[in-house]
Amino acid sequence: SAVEETFAERFTDQQEYANLIRQLSEKPSVRQVTLVNTKNGKRWHELSIRTCRDAATGDQAWLISEVDVSELKRAEARALHLASHDVLTELPNRKYVMEHFPIALEQARYKQQQAALLLLDLDDFKYINESMGHAVGDSLLIEVAKRLQTLGQEKLLARLSGDQFLVLLLVE
């Protein structure tokens, strides 16, 4: 029907729409969070859909409830980012290193790439914080992070702790 076609067009991923229709054929209600097209652009909506009968015609119908959860999805993504990244430099943190560096090393081994693992520790960094203040120390750490990001295309970079950085360089 025209209503079903209009509803299908709202989905940004037609495979998700097809899965939703399949689920509704198997059970009376479905709840799903999906990216939909709205007049305000693409937004995350939680859909609750229940099959029912139209009161006037008796035809098969859907009762659909939608809630915009875009802000919640953004907050969730931000929380995930903060869990694995340093707030000051925006570089990956120790947690990220523990999860991703072993995978990167395994991939490098598989591709027969050479790898160099560098640990950079800024000597006497605490004296900068003590003598010039934490704002200057923070600025220095941000600048070090920026300069390390210029080390080439194939690298993983992280801030491990206050003045320690880890760089994994990969070479073909």
PDB file of C-alpha atoms in Angstrom:
ATOM      1  CA  SER A   1       0.000   0.000   0.000  1.00  0.00           C
ATOM      2  CA  ALA A   2       0.975   3.672  -0.329  1.00  0.00           C
ATOM      3  CA  VAL A   3       1.260   3.978   3.459  1.00  0.00           C
ATOM      4  CA  GLU A   4       3.705   1.057   3.607  1.00  0.00           C
ATOM      5  CA  GLU A   5       5.798   2.540   0.777  1.00  0.00           C
ATOM      6  CA  THR A   6       5.942   5.907   2.546  1.00  0.00           C
ATOM      7  CA  PHE A   7       6.946   4.164   5.786  1.00  0.00           C
ATOM      8  CA  ALA A   8       9.641   2.170   3.955  1.00  0.00           C
ATOM      9  CA  GLU A   9      11.097   5.368   2.455  1.00  0.00           C
ATOM     10  CA  ARG A  10      11.704   6.727   5.944  1.00  0.00           C
ATOM     11  CA  PHE A  11      14.328   4.055   6.594  1.00  0.00           C
ATOM     12  CA  THR A  12      17.898   4.973   5.634  1.00  0.00           C
ATOM     13  CA  ASP A  13      18.745   1.274   5.395  1.00  0.00           C
ATOM     14  CA  GLN A  14      16.222  -0.750   3.403  1.00  0.00           C
ATOM     15  CA  GLN A  15      17.673  -3.989   4.799  1.00  0.00           C
ATOM     16  CA  GLU A  16      16.615  -2.835   8.276  1.00  0.00           C
ATOM     17  CA  TYR A  17      13.118  -2.190   6.941  1.00  0.00           C
ATOM     18  CA  ALA A  18      13.011  -5.674   5.396  1.00  0.00           C
ATOM     19  CA  ASN A  19      14.171  -7.201   8.696  1.00  0.00           C
ATOM     20  CA  LEU A  20      11.492  -5.271  10.569  1.00  0.00           C
ATOM     21  CA  ILE A  21       8.753  -6.530   8.220  1.00  0.00           C
ATOM     22  CA  ARG A  22      10.070 -10.099   8.558  1.00  0.00           C
ATOM     23  CA  GLN A  23      10.003  -9.822  12.362  1.00  0.00           C
ATOM     24  CA  LEU A  24       6.435  -8.472  12.286  1.00  0.00           C
ATOM     25  CA  SER A  25       5.366 -11.497  10.268  1.00  0.00           C
ATOM     26  CA  GLU A  26       6.804 -13.761  12.982  1.00  0.00           C
ATOM     27  CA  LYS A  27       5.672 -11.964  16.155  1.00  0.00           C
ATOM     28  CA  PRO A  28       2.991  -9.457  17.124  1.00  0.00           C
ATOM     29  CA  SER A  29       5.265  -6.604  18.193  1.00  0.00           C
ATOM     30  CA  VAL A  30       8.757  -5.321  17.474  1.00  0.00           C
ATOM     31  CA  ARG A  31      10.938  -2.654  19.054  1.00  0.00           C
ATOM     32  CA  GLN A  32      13.928  -1.318  17.123  1.00  0.00           C
ATOM     33  CA  VAL A  33      16.250   1.695  17.138  1.00  0.00           C
ATOM     34  CA  THR A  34      17.073   2.784  13.606  1.00  0.00           C
ATOM     35  CA  LEU A  35      18.255   5.744  11.575  1.00  0.00           C
ATOM     36  CA  VAL A  36      15.316   7.321   9.723  1.00  0.00           C
ATOM     37  CA  ASN A  37      14.815  10.162   7.266  1.00  0.00           C
ATOM     38  CA  THR A  38      12.878  13.070   8.798  1.00  0.00           C
ATOM     39  CA  LYS A  39      12.118  16.630   7.746  1.00  0.00           C
ATOM     40  CA  ASN A  40      15.098  17.612   9.950  1.00  0.00           C
ATOM     41  CA  GLY A  41      17.477  15.162   8.256  1.00  0.00           C
ATOM     42  CA  LYS A  42      18.588  11.735   9.452  1.00  0.00           C
ATOM     43  CA  ARG A  43      17.649  11.030  13.063  1.00  0.00           C
ATOM     44  CA  TRP A  44      17.759   8.020  15.375  1.00  0.00           C
ATOM     45  CA  HIS A  45      14.265   6.826  16.312  1.00  0.00           C
ATOM     46  CA  GLU A  46      13.112   4.062  18.594  1.00  0.00           C
ATOM     47  CA  LEU A  47      10.201   2.368  16.845  1.00  0.00           C
ATOM     48  CA  SER A  48       7.634   0.291  18.676  1.00  0.00           C
ATOM     49  CA  ILE A  49       5.347  -1.466  16.212  1.00  0.00           C
ATOM     50  CA  ARG A  50       2.445  -3.752  16.996  1.00  0.00           C
ATOM     51  CA  THR A  51       0.244  -5.569  14.531  1.00  0.00           C
ATOM     52  CA  CYS A  52      -3.476  -5.016  15.016  1.00  0.00           C
ATOM     53  CA  ARG A  53      -6.777  -4.738  13.130  1.00  0.00           C
ATOM     54  CA  ASP A  54      -8.102  -1.422  11.826  1.00  0.00           C
ATOM     55  CA  ALA A  55     -11.186  -0.630  13.947  1.00  0.00           C
ATOM     56  CA  ALA A  56     -13.198   0.695  10.995  1.00  0.00           C
ATOM     57  CA  THR A  57     -12.303  -1.801   8.248  1.00  0.00           C
ATOM     58  CA  GLY A  58     -11.042  -4.829  10.129  1.00  0.00           C
ATOM     59  CA  ASP A  59      -7.975  -4.888   7.853  1.00  0.00           C
ATOM     60  CA  GLN A  60      -4.544  -5.830   9.125  1.00  0.00           C
ATOM     61  CA  ALA A  61      -2.810  -2.675  10.454  1.00  0.00           C
ATOM     62  CA  TRP A  62       0.191  -1.486  12.461  1.00  0.00           C
ATOM     63  CA  LEU A  63       0.162   0.638  15.559  1.00  0.00           C
ATOM     64  CA  ILE A  64       3.463   2.571  15.424  1.00  0.00           C
ATOM     65  CA  SER A  65       5.049   4.649  18.144  1.00  0.00           C
ATOM     66  CA  GLU A  66       8.235   6.615  17.426  1.00  0.00           C
ATOM     67  CA  VAL A  67      10.531   8.390  19.853  1.00  0.00           C
ATOM     68  CA  ASP A  68      13.487  10.485  18.674  1.00  0.00           C
ATOM     69  CA  VAL A  69      16.515   9.162  20.562  1.00  0.00           C
ATOM     70  CA  SER A  70      19.173  11.046  18.565  1.00  0.00           C
ATOM     71  CA  GLU A  71      20.481  12.975  21.568  1.00  0.00           C
ATOM     72  CA  LEU A  72      20.743   9.753  23.557  1.00  0.00           C
ATOM     73  CA  LYS A  73      22.663   8.088  20.703  1.00  0.00           C
ATOM     74  CA  ARG A  74      25.012  11.110  20.515  1.00  0.00           C
ATOM     75  CA  ALA A  75      25.609  10.979  24.267  1.00  0.00           C
ATOM     76  CA  GLU A  76      26.235   7.241  24.046  1.00  0.00           C
ATOM     77  CA  ALA A  77      28.768   7.733  21.230  1.00  0.00           C
ATOM     78  CA  ARG A  78      30.478  10.519  23.210  1.00  0.00           C
ATOM     79  CA  ALA A  79      30.686   8.314  26.312  1.00  0.00           C
ATOM     80  CA  LEU A  80      32.254   5.498  24.259  1.00  0.00           C
ATOM     81  CA  HIS A  81      34.737   7.969  22.784  1.00  0.00           C
ATOM     82  CA  LEU A  82      35.659   9.371  26.211  1.00  0.00           C
ATOM     83  CA  ALA A  83      36.162   5.859  27.591  1.00  0.00           C
ATOM     84  CA  SER A  84      38.905   5.193  25.057  1.00  0.00           C
ATOM     85  CA  HIS A  85      40.372   8.661  24.413  1.00  0.00           C
ATOM     86  CA  ASP A  86      42.302  11.249  26.387  1.00  0.00           C
ATOM     87  CA  VAL A  87      40.212  14.353  27.074  1.00  0.00           C
ATOM     88  CA  LEU A  88      43.094  16.827  26.716  1.00  0.00           C
ATOM     89  CA  THR A  89      44.794  15.608  23.521  1.00  0.00           C
ATOM     90  CA  GLU A  90      41.888  13.619  21.998  1.00  0.00           C
ATOM     91  CA  LEU A  91      44.393  10.820  21.403  1.00  0.00           C
ATOM     92  CA  PRO A  92      43.494   7.230  22.194  1.00  0.00           C
ATOM     93  CA  ASN A  93      44.243   6.260  25.790  1.00  0.00           C
ATOM     94  CA  ARG A  94      45.645   3.198  27.597  1.00  0.00           C
ATOM     95  CA  LYS A  95      42.312   1.345  27.322  1.00  0.00           C
ATOM     96  CA  TYR A  96      42.333   1.858  23.549  1.00  0.00           C
ATOM     97  CA  VAL A  97      45.939   0.638  23.365  1.00  0.00           C
ATOM     98  CA  MET A  98      45.074  -2.560  25.234  1.00  0.00           C
ATOM     99  CA  GLU A  99      42.182  -3.264  22.855  1.00  0.00           C
ATOM    100  CA  HIS A 100      43.543  -2.111  19.468  1.00  0.00           C
ATOM    101  CA  PHE A 101      47.327  -2.296  19.414  1.00  0.00           C
ATOM    102  CA  PRO A 102      47.456  -6.131  19.630  1.00  0.00           C
ATOM    103  CA  ILE A 103      45.062  -6.318  16.679  1.00  0.00           C
ATOM    104  CA  ALA A 104      47.167  -3.832  14.705  1.00  0.00           C
ATOM    105  CA  LEU A 105      50.335  -5.796  15.464  1.00  0.00           C
ATOM    106  CA  GLU A 106      48.678  -9.041  14.363  1.00  0.00           C
ATOM    107  CA  GLN A 107      47.491  -7.394  11.132  1.00  0.00           C
ATOM    108  CA  ALA A 108      51.003  -6.036  10.519  1.00  0.00           C
ATOM    109  CA  ARG A 109      52.433  -9.519  11.032  1.00  0.00           C
ATOM    110  CA  TYR A 110      49.854 -10.966   8.629  1.00  0.00           C
ATOM    111  CA  LYS A 111      50.665  -8.313   5.989  1.00  0.00           C
ATOM    112  CA  GLN A 112      54.387  -8.863   6.652  1.00  0.00           C
ATOM    113  CA  GLN A 113      54.824  -5.220   7.622  1.00  0.00           C
ATOM    114  CA  GLN A 114      57.632  -4.092   9.845  1.00  0.00           C
ATOM    115  CA  ALA A 115      56.552  -2.378  13.032  1.00  0.00           C
ATOM    116  CA  ALA A 116      58.310  -0.069  15.473  1.00  0.00           C
ATOM    117  CA  LEU A 117      56.874   0.558  18.913  1.00  0.00           C
ATOM    118  CA  LEU A 118      58.068   3.816  20.477  1.00  0.00           C
ATOM    119  CA  LEU A 119      57.485   4.903  24.056  1.00  0.00           C
ATOM    120  CA  LEU A 120      58.032   8.623  24.561  1.00  0.00           C
ATOM    121  CA  ASP A 121      58.335   9.940  28.091  1.00  0.00           C
ATOM    122  CA  LEU A 122      58.851  13.693  28.479  1.00  0.00           C
ATOM    123  CA  ASP A 123      61.727  14.057  30.938  1.00  0.00           C
ATOM    124  CA  ASP A 124      61.179  16.409  33.878  1.00  0.00           C
ATOM    125  CA  PHE A 125      57.679  17.312  32.690  1.00  0.00           C
ATOM    126  CA  LYS A 126      56.529  17.822  36.289  1.00  0.00           C
ATOM    127  CA  TYR A 127      58.886  20.809  36.555  1.00  0.00           C
ATOM    128  CA  ILE A 128      57.072  22.521  33.692  1.00  0.00           C
ATOM    129  CA  ASN A 129      53.765  22.108  35.508  1.00  0.00           C
ATOM    130  CA  GLU A 130      55.289  23.254  38.809  1.00  0.00           C
ATOM    131  CA  SER A 131      57.197  26.267  37.488  1.00  0.00           C
ATOM    132  CA  MET A 132      54.970  27.476  34.628  1.00  0.00           C
ATOM    133  CA  GLY A 133      51.577  26.113  35.629  1.00  0.00           C
ATOM    134  CA  HIS A 134      49.290  23.369  34.390  1.00  0.00           C
ATOM    135  CA  ALA A 135      47.914  25.478  31.527  1.00  0.00           C
ATOM    136  CA  VAL A 136      51.415  25.666  29.999  1.00  0.00           C
ATOM    137  CA  GLY A 137      51.934  21.942  30.655  1.00  0.00           C
ATOM    138  CA  ASP A 138      48.625  21.152  28.958  1.00  0.00           C
ATOM    139  CA  SER A 139      49.587  23.302  25.973  1.00  0.00           C
ATOM    140  CA  LEU A 140      52.880  21.431  25.690  1.00  0.00           C
ATOM    141  CA  LEU A 141      51.124  18.046  25.760  1.00  0.00           C
ATOM    142  CA  ILE A 142      48.682  19.179  23.067  1.00  0.00           C
ATOM    143  CA  GLU A 143      51.591  20.383  20.902  1.00  0.00           C
ATOM    144  CA  VAL A 144      53.498  17.110  21.381  1.00  0.00           C
ATOM    145  CA  ALA A 145      50.346  15.193  20.346  1.00  0.00           C
ATOM    146  CA  LYS A 146      49.978  17.350  17.209  1.00  0.00           C
ATOM    147  CA  ARG A 147      53.601  16.811  16.221  1.00  0.00           C
ATOM    148  CA  LEU A 148      53.405  13.063  16.788  1.00  0.00           C
ATOM    149  CA  GLN A 149      50.392  12.927  14.477  1.00  0.00           C
ATOM    150  CA  THR A 150      52.644  14.042  11.605  1.00  0.00           C
ATOM    151  CA  LEU A 151      54.804  10.897  11.801  1.00  0.00           C
ATOM    152  CA  GLY A 152      53.367   9.271   8.692  1.00  0.00           C
ATOM    153  CA  GLN A 153      50.268   7.559   7.420  1.00  0.00           C
ATOM    154  CA  GLU A 154      50.528   4.102   8.979  1.00  0.00           C
ATOM    155  CA  LYS A 155      50.668   4.604  12.728  1.00  0.00           C
ATOM    156  CA  LEU A 156      48.746   4.224  15.926  1.00  0.00           C
ATOM    157  CA  LEU A 157      49.294   6.883  18.537  1.00  0.00           C
ATOM    158  CA  ALA A 158      48.165   7.085  22.143  1.00  0.00           C
ATOM    159  CA  ARG A 159      48.678   9.032  25.335  1.00  0.00           C
ATOM    160  CA  LEU A 160      49.335   6.464  28.051  1.00  0.00           C
ATOM    161  CA  SER A 161      49.574   8.773  31.047  1.00  0.00           C
ATOM    162  CA  GLY A 162      50.466  12.336  31.997  1.00  0.00           C
ATOM    163  CA  ASP A 163      53.661  12.659  29.980  1.00  0.00           C
ATOM    164  CA  GLN A 164      53.894   9.298  28.203  1.00  0.00           C
ATOM    165  CA  PHE A 165      52.989   8.655  24.580  1.00  0.00           C
ATOM    166  CA  LEU A 166      53.038   5.400  22.633  1.00  0.00           C
ATOM    167  CA  VAL A 167      53.555   5.258  18.869  1.00  0.00           C
ATOM    168  CA  LEU A 168      53.205   2.172  16.710  1.00  0.00           C
ATOM    169  CA  LEU A 169      54.737   2.825  13.276  1.00  0.00           C
ATOM    170  CA  LEU A 170      54.009   0.373  10.462  1.00  0.00           C
ATOM    171  CA  VAL A 171      56.166   0.117   7.349  1.00  0.00           C
ATOM    172  CA  GLU A 172      55.428  -1.908   4.187  1.00  0.00           C
TER     173      GLU A 172
END
